[in-house]
mmCIF file of the C-alpha atoms, coordinates in Angstrom:
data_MODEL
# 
_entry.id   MODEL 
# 
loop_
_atom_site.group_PDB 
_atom_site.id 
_atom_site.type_symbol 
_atom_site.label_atom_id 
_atom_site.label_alt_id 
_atom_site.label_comp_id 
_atom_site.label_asym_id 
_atom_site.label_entity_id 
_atom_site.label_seq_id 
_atom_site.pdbx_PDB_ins_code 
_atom_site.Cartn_x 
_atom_site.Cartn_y 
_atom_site.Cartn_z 
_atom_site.occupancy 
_atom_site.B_iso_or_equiv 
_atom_site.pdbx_formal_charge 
_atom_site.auth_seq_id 
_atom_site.auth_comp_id 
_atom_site.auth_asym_id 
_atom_site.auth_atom_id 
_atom_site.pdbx_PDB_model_num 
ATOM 1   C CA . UNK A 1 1   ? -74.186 -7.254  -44.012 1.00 0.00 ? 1   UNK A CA 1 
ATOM 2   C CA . UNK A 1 2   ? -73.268 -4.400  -46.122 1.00 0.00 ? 2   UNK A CA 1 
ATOM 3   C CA . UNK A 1 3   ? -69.226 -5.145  -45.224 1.00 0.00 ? 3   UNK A CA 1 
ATOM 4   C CA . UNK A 1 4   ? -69.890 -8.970  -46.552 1.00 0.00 ? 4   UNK A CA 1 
ATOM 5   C CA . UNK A 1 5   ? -71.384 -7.560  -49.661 1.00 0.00 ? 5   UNK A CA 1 
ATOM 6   C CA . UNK A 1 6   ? -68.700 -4.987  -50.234 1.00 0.00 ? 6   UNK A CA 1 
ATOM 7   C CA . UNK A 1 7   ? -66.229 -7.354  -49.253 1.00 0.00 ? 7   UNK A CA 1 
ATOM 8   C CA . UNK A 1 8   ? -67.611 -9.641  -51.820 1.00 0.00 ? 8   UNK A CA 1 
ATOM 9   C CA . UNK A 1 9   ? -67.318 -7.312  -54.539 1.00 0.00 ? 9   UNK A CA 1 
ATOM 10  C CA . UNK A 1 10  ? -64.106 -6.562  -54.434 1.00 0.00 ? 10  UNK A CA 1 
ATOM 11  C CA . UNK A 1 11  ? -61.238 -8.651  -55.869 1.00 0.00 ? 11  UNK A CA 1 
ATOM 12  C CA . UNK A 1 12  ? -59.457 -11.565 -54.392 1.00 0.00 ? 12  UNK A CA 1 
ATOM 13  C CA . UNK A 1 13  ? -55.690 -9.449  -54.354 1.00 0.00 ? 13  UNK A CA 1 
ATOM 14  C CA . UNK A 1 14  ? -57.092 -6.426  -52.588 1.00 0.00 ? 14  UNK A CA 1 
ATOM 15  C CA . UNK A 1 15  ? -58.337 -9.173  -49.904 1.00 0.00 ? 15  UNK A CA 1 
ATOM 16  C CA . UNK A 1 16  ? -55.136 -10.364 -49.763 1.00 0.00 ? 16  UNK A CA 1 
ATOM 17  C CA . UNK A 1 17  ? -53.641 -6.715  -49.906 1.00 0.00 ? 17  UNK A CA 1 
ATOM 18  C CA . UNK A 1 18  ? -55.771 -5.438  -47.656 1.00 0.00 ? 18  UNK A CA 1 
ATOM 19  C CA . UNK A 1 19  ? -54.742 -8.716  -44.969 1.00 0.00 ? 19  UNK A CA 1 
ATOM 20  C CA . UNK A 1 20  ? -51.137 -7.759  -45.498 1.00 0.00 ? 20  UNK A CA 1 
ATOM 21  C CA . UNK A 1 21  ? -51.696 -4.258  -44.635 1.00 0.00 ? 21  UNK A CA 1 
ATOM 22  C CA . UNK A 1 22  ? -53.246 -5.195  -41.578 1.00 0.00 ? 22  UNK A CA 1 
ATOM 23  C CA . UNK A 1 23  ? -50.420 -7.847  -40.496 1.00 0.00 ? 23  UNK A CA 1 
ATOM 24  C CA . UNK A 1 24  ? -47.567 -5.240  -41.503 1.00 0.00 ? 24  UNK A CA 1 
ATOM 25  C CA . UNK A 1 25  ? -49.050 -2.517  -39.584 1.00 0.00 ? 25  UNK A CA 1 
ATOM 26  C CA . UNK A 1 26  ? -49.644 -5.185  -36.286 1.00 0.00 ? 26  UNK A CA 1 
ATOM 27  C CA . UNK A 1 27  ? -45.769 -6.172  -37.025 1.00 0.00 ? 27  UNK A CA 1 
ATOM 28  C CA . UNK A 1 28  ? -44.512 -2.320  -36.937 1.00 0.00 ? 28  UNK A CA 1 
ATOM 29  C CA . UNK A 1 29  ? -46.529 -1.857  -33.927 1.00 0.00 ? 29  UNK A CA 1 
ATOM 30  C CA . UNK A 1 30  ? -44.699 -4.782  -32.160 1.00 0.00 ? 30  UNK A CA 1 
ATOM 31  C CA . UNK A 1 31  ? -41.605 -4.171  -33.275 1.00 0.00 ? 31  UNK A CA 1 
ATOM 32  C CA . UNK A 1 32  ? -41.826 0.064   -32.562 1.00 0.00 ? 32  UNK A CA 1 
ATOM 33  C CA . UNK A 1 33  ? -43.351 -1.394  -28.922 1.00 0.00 ? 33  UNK A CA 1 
ATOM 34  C CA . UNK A 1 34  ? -40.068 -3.558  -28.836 1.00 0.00 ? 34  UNK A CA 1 
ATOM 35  C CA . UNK A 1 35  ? -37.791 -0.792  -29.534 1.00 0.00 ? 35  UNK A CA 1 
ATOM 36  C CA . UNK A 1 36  ? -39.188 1.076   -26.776 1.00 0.00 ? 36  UNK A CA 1 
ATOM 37  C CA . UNK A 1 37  ? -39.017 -1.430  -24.526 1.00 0.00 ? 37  UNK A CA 1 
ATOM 38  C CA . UNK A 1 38  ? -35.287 -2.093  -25.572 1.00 0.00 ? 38  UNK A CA 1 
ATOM 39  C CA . UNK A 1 39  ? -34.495 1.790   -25.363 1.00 0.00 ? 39  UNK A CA 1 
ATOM 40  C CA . UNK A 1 40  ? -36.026 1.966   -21.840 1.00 0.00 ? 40  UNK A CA 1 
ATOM 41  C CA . UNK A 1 41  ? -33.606 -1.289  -20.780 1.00 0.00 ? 41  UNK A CA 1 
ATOM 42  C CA . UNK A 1 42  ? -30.817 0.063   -22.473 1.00 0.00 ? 42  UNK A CA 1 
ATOM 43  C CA . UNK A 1 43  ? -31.576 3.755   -20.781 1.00 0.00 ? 43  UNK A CA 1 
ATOM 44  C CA . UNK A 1 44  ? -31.719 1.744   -17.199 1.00 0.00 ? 44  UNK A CA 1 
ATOM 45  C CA . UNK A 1 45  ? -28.605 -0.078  -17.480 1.00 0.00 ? 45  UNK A CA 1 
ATOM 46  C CA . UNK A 1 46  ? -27.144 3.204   -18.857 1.00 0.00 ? 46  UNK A CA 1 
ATOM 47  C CA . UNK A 1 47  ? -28.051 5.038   -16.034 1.00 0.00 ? 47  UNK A CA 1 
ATOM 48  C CA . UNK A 1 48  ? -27.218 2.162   -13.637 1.00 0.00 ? 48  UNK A CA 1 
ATOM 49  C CA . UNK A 1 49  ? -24.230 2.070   -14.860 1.00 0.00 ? 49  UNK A CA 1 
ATOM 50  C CA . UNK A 1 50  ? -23.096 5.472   -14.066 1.00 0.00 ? 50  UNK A CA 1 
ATOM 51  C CA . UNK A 1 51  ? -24.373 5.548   -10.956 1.00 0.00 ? 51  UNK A CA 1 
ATOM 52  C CA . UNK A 1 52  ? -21.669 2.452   -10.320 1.00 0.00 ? 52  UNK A CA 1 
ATOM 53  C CA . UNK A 1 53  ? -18.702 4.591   -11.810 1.00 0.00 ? 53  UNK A CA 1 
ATOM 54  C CA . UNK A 1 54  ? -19.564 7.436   -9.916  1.00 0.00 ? 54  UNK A CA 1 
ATOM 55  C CA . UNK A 1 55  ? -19.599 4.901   -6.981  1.00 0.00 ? 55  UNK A CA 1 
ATOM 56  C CA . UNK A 1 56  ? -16.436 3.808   -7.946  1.00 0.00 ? 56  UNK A CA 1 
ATOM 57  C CA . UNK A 1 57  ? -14.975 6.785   -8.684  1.00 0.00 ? 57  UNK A CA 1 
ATOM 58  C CA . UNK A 1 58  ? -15.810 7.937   -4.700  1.00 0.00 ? 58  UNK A CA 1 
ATOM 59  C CA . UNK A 1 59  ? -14.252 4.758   -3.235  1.00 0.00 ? 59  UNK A CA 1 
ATOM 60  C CA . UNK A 1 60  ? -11.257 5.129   -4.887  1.00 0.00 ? 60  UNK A CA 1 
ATOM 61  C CA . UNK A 1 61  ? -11.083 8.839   -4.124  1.00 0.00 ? 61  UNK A CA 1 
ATOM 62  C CA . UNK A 1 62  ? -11.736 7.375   -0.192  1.00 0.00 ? 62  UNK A CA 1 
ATOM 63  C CA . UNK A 1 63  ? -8.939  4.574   -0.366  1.00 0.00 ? 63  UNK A CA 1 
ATOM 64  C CA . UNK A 1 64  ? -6.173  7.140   -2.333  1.00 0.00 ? 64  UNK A CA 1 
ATOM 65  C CA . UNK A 1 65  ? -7.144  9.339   0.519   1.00 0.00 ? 65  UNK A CA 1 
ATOM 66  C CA . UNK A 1 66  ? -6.423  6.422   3.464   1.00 0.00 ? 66  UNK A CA 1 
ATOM 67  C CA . UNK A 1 67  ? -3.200  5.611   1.503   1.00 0.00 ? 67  UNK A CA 1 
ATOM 68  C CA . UNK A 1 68  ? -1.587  9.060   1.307   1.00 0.00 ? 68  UNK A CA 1 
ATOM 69  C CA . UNK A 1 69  ? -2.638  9.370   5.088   1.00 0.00 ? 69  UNK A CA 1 
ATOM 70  C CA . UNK A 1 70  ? -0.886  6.194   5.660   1.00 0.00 ? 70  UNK A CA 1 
ATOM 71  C CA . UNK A 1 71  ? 1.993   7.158   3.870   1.00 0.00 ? 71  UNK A CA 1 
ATOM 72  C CA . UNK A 1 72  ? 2.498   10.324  5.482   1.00 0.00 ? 72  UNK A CA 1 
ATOM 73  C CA . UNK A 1 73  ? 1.904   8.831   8.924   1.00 0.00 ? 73  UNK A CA 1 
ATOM 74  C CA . UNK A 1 74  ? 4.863   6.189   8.139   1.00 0.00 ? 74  UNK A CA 1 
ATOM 75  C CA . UNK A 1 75  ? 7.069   8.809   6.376   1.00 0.00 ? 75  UNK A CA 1 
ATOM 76  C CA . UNK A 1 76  ? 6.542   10.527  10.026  1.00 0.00 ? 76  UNK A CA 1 
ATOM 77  C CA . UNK A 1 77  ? 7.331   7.560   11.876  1.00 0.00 ? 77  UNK A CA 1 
ATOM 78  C CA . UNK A 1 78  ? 9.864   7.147   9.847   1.00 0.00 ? 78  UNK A CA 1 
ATOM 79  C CA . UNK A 1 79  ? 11.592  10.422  10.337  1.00 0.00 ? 79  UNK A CA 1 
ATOM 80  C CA . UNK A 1 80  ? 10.840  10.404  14.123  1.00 0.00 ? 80  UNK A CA 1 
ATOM 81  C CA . UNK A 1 81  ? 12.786  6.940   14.315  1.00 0.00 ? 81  UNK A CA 1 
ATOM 82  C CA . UNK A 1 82  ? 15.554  7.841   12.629  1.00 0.00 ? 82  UNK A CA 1 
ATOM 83  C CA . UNK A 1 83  ? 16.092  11.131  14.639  1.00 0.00 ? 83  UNK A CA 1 
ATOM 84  C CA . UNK A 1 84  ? 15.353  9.558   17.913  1.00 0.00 ? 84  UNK A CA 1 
ATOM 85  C CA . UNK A 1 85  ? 17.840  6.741   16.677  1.00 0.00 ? 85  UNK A CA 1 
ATOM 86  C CA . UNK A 1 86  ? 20.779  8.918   15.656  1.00 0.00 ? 86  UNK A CA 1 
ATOM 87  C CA . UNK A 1 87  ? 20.455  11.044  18.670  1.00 0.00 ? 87  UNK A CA 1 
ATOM 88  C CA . UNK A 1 88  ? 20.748  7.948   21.189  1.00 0.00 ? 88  UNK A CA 1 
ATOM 89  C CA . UNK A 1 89  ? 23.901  6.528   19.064  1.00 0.00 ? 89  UNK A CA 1 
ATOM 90  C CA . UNK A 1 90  ? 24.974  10.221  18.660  1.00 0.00 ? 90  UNK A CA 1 
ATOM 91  C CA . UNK A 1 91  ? 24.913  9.969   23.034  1.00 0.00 ? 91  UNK A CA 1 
ATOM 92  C CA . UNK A 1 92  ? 26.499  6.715   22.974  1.00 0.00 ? 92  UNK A CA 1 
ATOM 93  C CA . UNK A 1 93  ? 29.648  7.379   21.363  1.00 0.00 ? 93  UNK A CA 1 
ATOM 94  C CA . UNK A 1 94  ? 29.969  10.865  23.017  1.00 0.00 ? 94  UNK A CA 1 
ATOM 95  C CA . UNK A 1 95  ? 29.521  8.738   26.169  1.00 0.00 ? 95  UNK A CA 1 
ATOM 96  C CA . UNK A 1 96  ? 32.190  6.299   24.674  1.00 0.00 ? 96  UNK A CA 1 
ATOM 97  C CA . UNK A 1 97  ? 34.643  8.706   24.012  1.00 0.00 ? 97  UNK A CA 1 
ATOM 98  C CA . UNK A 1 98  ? 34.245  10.689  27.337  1.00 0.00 ? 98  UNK A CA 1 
ATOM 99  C CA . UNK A 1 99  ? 35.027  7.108   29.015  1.00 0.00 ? 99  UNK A CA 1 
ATOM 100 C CA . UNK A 1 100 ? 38.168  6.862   26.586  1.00 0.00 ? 100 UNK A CA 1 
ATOM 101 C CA . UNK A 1 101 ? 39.394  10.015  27.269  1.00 0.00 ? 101 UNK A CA 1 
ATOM 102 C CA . UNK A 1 102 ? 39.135  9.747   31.086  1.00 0.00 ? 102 UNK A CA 1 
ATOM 103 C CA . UNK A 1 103 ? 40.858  6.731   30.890  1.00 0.00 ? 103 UNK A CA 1 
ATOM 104 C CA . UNK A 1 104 ? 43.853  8.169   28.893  1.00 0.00 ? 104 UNK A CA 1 
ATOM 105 C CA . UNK A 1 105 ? 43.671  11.036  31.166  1.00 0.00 ? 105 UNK A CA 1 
ATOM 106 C CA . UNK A 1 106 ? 43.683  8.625   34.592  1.00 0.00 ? 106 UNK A CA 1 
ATOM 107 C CA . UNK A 1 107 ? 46.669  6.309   33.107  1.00 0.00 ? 107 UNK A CA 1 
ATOM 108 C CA . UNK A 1 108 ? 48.938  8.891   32.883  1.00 0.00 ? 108 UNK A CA 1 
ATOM 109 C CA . UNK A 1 109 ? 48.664  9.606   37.137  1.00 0.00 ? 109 UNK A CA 1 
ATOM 110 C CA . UNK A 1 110 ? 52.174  9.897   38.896  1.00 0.00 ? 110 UNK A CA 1 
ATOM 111 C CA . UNK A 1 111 ? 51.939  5.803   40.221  1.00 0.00 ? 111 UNK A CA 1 
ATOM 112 C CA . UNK A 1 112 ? 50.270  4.243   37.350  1.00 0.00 ? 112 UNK A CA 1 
ATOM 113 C CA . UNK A 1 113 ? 51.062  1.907   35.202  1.00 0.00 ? 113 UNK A CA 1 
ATOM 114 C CA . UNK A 1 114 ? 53.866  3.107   32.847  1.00 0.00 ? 114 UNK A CA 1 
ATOM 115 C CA . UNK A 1 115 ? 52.942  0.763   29.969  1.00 0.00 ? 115 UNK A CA 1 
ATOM 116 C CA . UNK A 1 116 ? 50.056  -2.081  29.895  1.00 0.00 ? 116 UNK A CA 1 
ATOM 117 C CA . UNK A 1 117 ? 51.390  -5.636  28.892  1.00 0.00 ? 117 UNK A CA 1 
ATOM 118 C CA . UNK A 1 118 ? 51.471  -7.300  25.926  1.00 0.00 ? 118 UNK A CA 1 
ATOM 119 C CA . UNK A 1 119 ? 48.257  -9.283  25.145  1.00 0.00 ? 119 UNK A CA 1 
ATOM 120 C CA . UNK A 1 120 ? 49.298  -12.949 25.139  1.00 0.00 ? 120 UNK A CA 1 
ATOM 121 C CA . UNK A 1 121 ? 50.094  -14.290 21.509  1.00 0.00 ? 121 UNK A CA 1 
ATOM 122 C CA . UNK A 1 122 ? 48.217  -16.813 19.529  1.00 0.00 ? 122 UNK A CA 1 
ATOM 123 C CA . UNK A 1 123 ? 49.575  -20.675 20.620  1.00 0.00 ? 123 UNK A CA 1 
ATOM 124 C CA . UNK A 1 124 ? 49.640  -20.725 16.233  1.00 0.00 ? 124 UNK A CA 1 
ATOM 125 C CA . UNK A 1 125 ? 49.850  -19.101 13.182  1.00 0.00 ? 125 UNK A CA 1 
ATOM 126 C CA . UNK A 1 126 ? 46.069  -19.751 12.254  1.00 0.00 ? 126 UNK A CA 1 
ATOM 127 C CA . UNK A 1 127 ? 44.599  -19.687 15.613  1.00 0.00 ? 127 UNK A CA 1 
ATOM 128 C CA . UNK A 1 128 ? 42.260  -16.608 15.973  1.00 0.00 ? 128 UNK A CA 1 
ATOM 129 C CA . UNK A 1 129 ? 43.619  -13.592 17.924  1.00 0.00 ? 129 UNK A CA 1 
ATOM 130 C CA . UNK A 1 130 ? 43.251  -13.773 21.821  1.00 0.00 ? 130 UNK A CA 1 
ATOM 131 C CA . UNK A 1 131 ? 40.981  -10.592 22.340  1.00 0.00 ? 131 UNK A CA 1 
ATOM 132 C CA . UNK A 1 132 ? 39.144  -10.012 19.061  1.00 0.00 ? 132 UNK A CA 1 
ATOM 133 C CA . UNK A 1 133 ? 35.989  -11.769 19.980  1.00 0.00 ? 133 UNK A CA 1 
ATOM 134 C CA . UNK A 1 134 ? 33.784  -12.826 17.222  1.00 0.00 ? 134 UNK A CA 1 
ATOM 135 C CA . UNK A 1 135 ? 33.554  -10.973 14.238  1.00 0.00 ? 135 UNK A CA 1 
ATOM 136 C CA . UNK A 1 136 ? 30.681  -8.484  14.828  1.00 0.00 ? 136 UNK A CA 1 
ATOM 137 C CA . UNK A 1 137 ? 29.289  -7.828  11.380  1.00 0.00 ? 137 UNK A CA 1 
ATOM 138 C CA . UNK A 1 138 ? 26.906  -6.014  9.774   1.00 0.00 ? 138 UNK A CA 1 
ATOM 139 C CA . UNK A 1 139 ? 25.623  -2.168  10.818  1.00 0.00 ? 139 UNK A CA 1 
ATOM 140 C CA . UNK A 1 140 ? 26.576  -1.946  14.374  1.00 0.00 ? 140 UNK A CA 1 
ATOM 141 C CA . UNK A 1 141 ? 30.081  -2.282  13.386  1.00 0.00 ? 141 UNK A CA 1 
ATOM 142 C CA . UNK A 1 142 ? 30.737  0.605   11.310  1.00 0.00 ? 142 UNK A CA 1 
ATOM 143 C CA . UNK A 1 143 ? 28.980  2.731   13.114  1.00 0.00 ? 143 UNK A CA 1 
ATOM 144 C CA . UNK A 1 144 ? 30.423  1.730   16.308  1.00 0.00 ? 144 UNK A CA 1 
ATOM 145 C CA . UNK A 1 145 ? 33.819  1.141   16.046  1.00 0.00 ? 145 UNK A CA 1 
ATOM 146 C CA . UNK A 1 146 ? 35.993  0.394   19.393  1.00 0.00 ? 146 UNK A CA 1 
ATOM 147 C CA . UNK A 1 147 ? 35.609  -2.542  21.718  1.00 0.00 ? 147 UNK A CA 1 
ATOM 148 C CA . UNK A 1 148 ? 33.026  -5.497  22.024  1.00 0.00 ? 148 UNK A CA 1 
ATOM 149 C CA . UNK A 1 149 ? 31.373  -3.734  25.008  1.00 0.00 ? 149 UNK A CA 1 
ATOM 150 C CA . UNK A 1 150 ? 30.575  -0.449  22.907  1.00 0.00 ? 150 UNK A CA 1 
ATOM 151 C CA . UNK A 1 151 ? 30.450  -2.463  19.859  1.00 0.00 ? 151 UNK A CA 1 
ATOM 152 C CA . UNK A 1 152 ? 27.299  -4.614  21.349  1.00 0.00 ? 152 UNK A CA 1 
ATOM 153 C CA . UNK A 1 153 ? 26.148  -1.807  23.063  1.00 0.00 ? 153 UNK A CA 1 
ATOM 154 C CA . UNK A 1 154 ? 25.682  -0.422  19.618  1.00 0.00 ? 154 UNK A CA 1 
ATOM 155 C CA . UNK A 1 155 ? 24.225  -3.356  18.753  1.00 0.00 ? 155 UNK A CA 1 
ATOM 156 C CA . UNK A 1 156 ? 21.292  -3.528  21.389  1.00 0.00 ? 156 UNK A CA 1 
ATOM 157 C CA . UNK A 1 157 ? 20.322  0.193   20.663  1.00 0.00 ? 157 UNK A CA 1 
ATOM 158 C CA . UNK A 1 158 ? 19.997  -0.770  17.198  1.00 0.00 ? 158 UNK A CA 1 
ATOM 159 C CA . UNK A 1 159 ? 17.683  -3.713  17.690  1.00 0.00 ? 159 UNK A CA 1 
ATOM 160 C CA . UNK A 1 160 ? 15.645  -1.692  20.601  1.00 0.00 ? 160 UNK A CA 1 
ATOM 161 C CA . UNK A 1 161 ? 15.146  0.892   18.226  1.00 0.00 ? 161 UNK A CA 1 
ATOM 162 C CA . UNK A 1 162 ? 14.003  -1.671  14.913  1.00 0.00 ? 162 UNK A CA 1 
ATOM 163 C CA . UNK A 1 163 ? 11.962  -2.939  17.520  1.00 0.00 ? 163 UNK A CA 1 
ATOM 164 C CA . UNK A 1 164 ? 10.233  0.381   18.296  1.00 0.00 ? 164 UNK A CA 1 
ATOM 165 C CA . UNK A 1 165 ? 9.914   0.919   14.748  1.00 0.00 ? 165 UNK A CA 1 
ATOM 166 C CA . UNK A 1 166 ? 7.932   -1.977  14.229  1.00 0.00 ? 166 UNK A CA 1 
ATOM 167 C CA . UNK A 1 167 ? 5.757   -1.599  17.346  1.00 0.00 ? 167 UNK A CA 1 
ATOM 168 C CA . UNK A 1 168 ? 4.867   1.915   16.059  1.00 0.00 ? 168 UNK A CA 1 
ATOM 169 C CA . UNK A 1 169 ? 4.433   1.214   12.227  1.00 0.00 ? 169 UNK A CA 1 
ATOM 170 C CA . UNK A 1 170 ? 2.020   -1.537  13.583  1.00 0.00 ? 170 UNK A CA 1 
ATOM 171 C CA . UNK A 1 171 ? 0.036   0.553   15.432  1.00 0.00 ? 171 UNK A CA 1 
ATOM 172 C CA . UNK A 1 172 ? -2.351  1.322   13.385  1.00 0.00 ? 172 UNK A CA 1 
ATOM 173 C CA . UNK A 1 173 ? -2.974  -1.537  11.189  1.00 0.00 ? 173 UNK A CA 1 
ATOM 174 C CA . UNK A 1 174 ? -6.065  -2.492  11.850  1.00 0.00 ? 174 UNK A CA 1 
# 
């Protein structure tokens, strides 16, 4: 009763003050409870979001590690290949030119041979030559040079050994 009487007695705008008070100070409340609430998101994704770099951050540390393993187990590979590879064609054309030489060596007996006849000619200008065989092309060629036989043989060592390559280079993919 006493608060109806007082508020009674006082004028209309303090009322009216005294309401707007009241709704400002509910309104700060809210919005300082908002901005709490928005901080604490904002803090959450924050943190969430580090945790995902640092996630990140480890898996690619993991896959640079399984590439440079990768690449040093094909550089290997690699290497071993191309050793192995010049080694065998190394053998081959020592083995060639033991054969050639042991040949020159046996044609020149007491009883042999004197001189080997002439390969038969070409029945015309263009026709292709009558021993040649086919053009052999690409690697094998230059790095076997001599007759078909050694020339294929050359050949055959160097598909054997592309073919090992690729056997051991997919080896370990998974």
């Amino acid at each position: 009763m006493i608060a109806g009487t007082f508020v009674r007695a006082l004028p209309s705008w303090v009322l009216w003050l005294a309401l707007a008070a009241l709704v400002a100070a509910s309104a700060g409340w809210g919005y300082t409870r908002g901005l709490s609430a928005e901080r604490e998101a904002r803090d959450d994704l924050v943190a969430a979001f580090a945790q995902f770099r640092a996630e990140v951050a480890a898996q690619g540390r993991q896959a640079q590690a399984r590439t440079e393993a990768e690449i040093t187990r094909q550089e290997t590979i690699n290497a071993q290949t191309h050793t192995a590879y010049g080694v065998v064609v190394d053998r081959l054309r020592a083995l060639h030119a033991a054969d050639r030489l042991r040949l020159t060596a046996g044609s020149a007996r007491a009883g042999g041979s004197a001189v080997p006849a002439d390969a038969p000619t070409a029945s015309r200008a263009d026709a292709a030559a009558a021993d040649a065989g086919p053009d052999p092309g690409g690697d094998a060629a230059t790095e076997a040079p001599g007759s078909l036989t050694e020339r294929c043989q050359a050949a055959t060592l160097q598909c054997v050994w592309l073919q090992h390559w690729i056997d051991e280079q997919a080896a370990a993919v998974p």
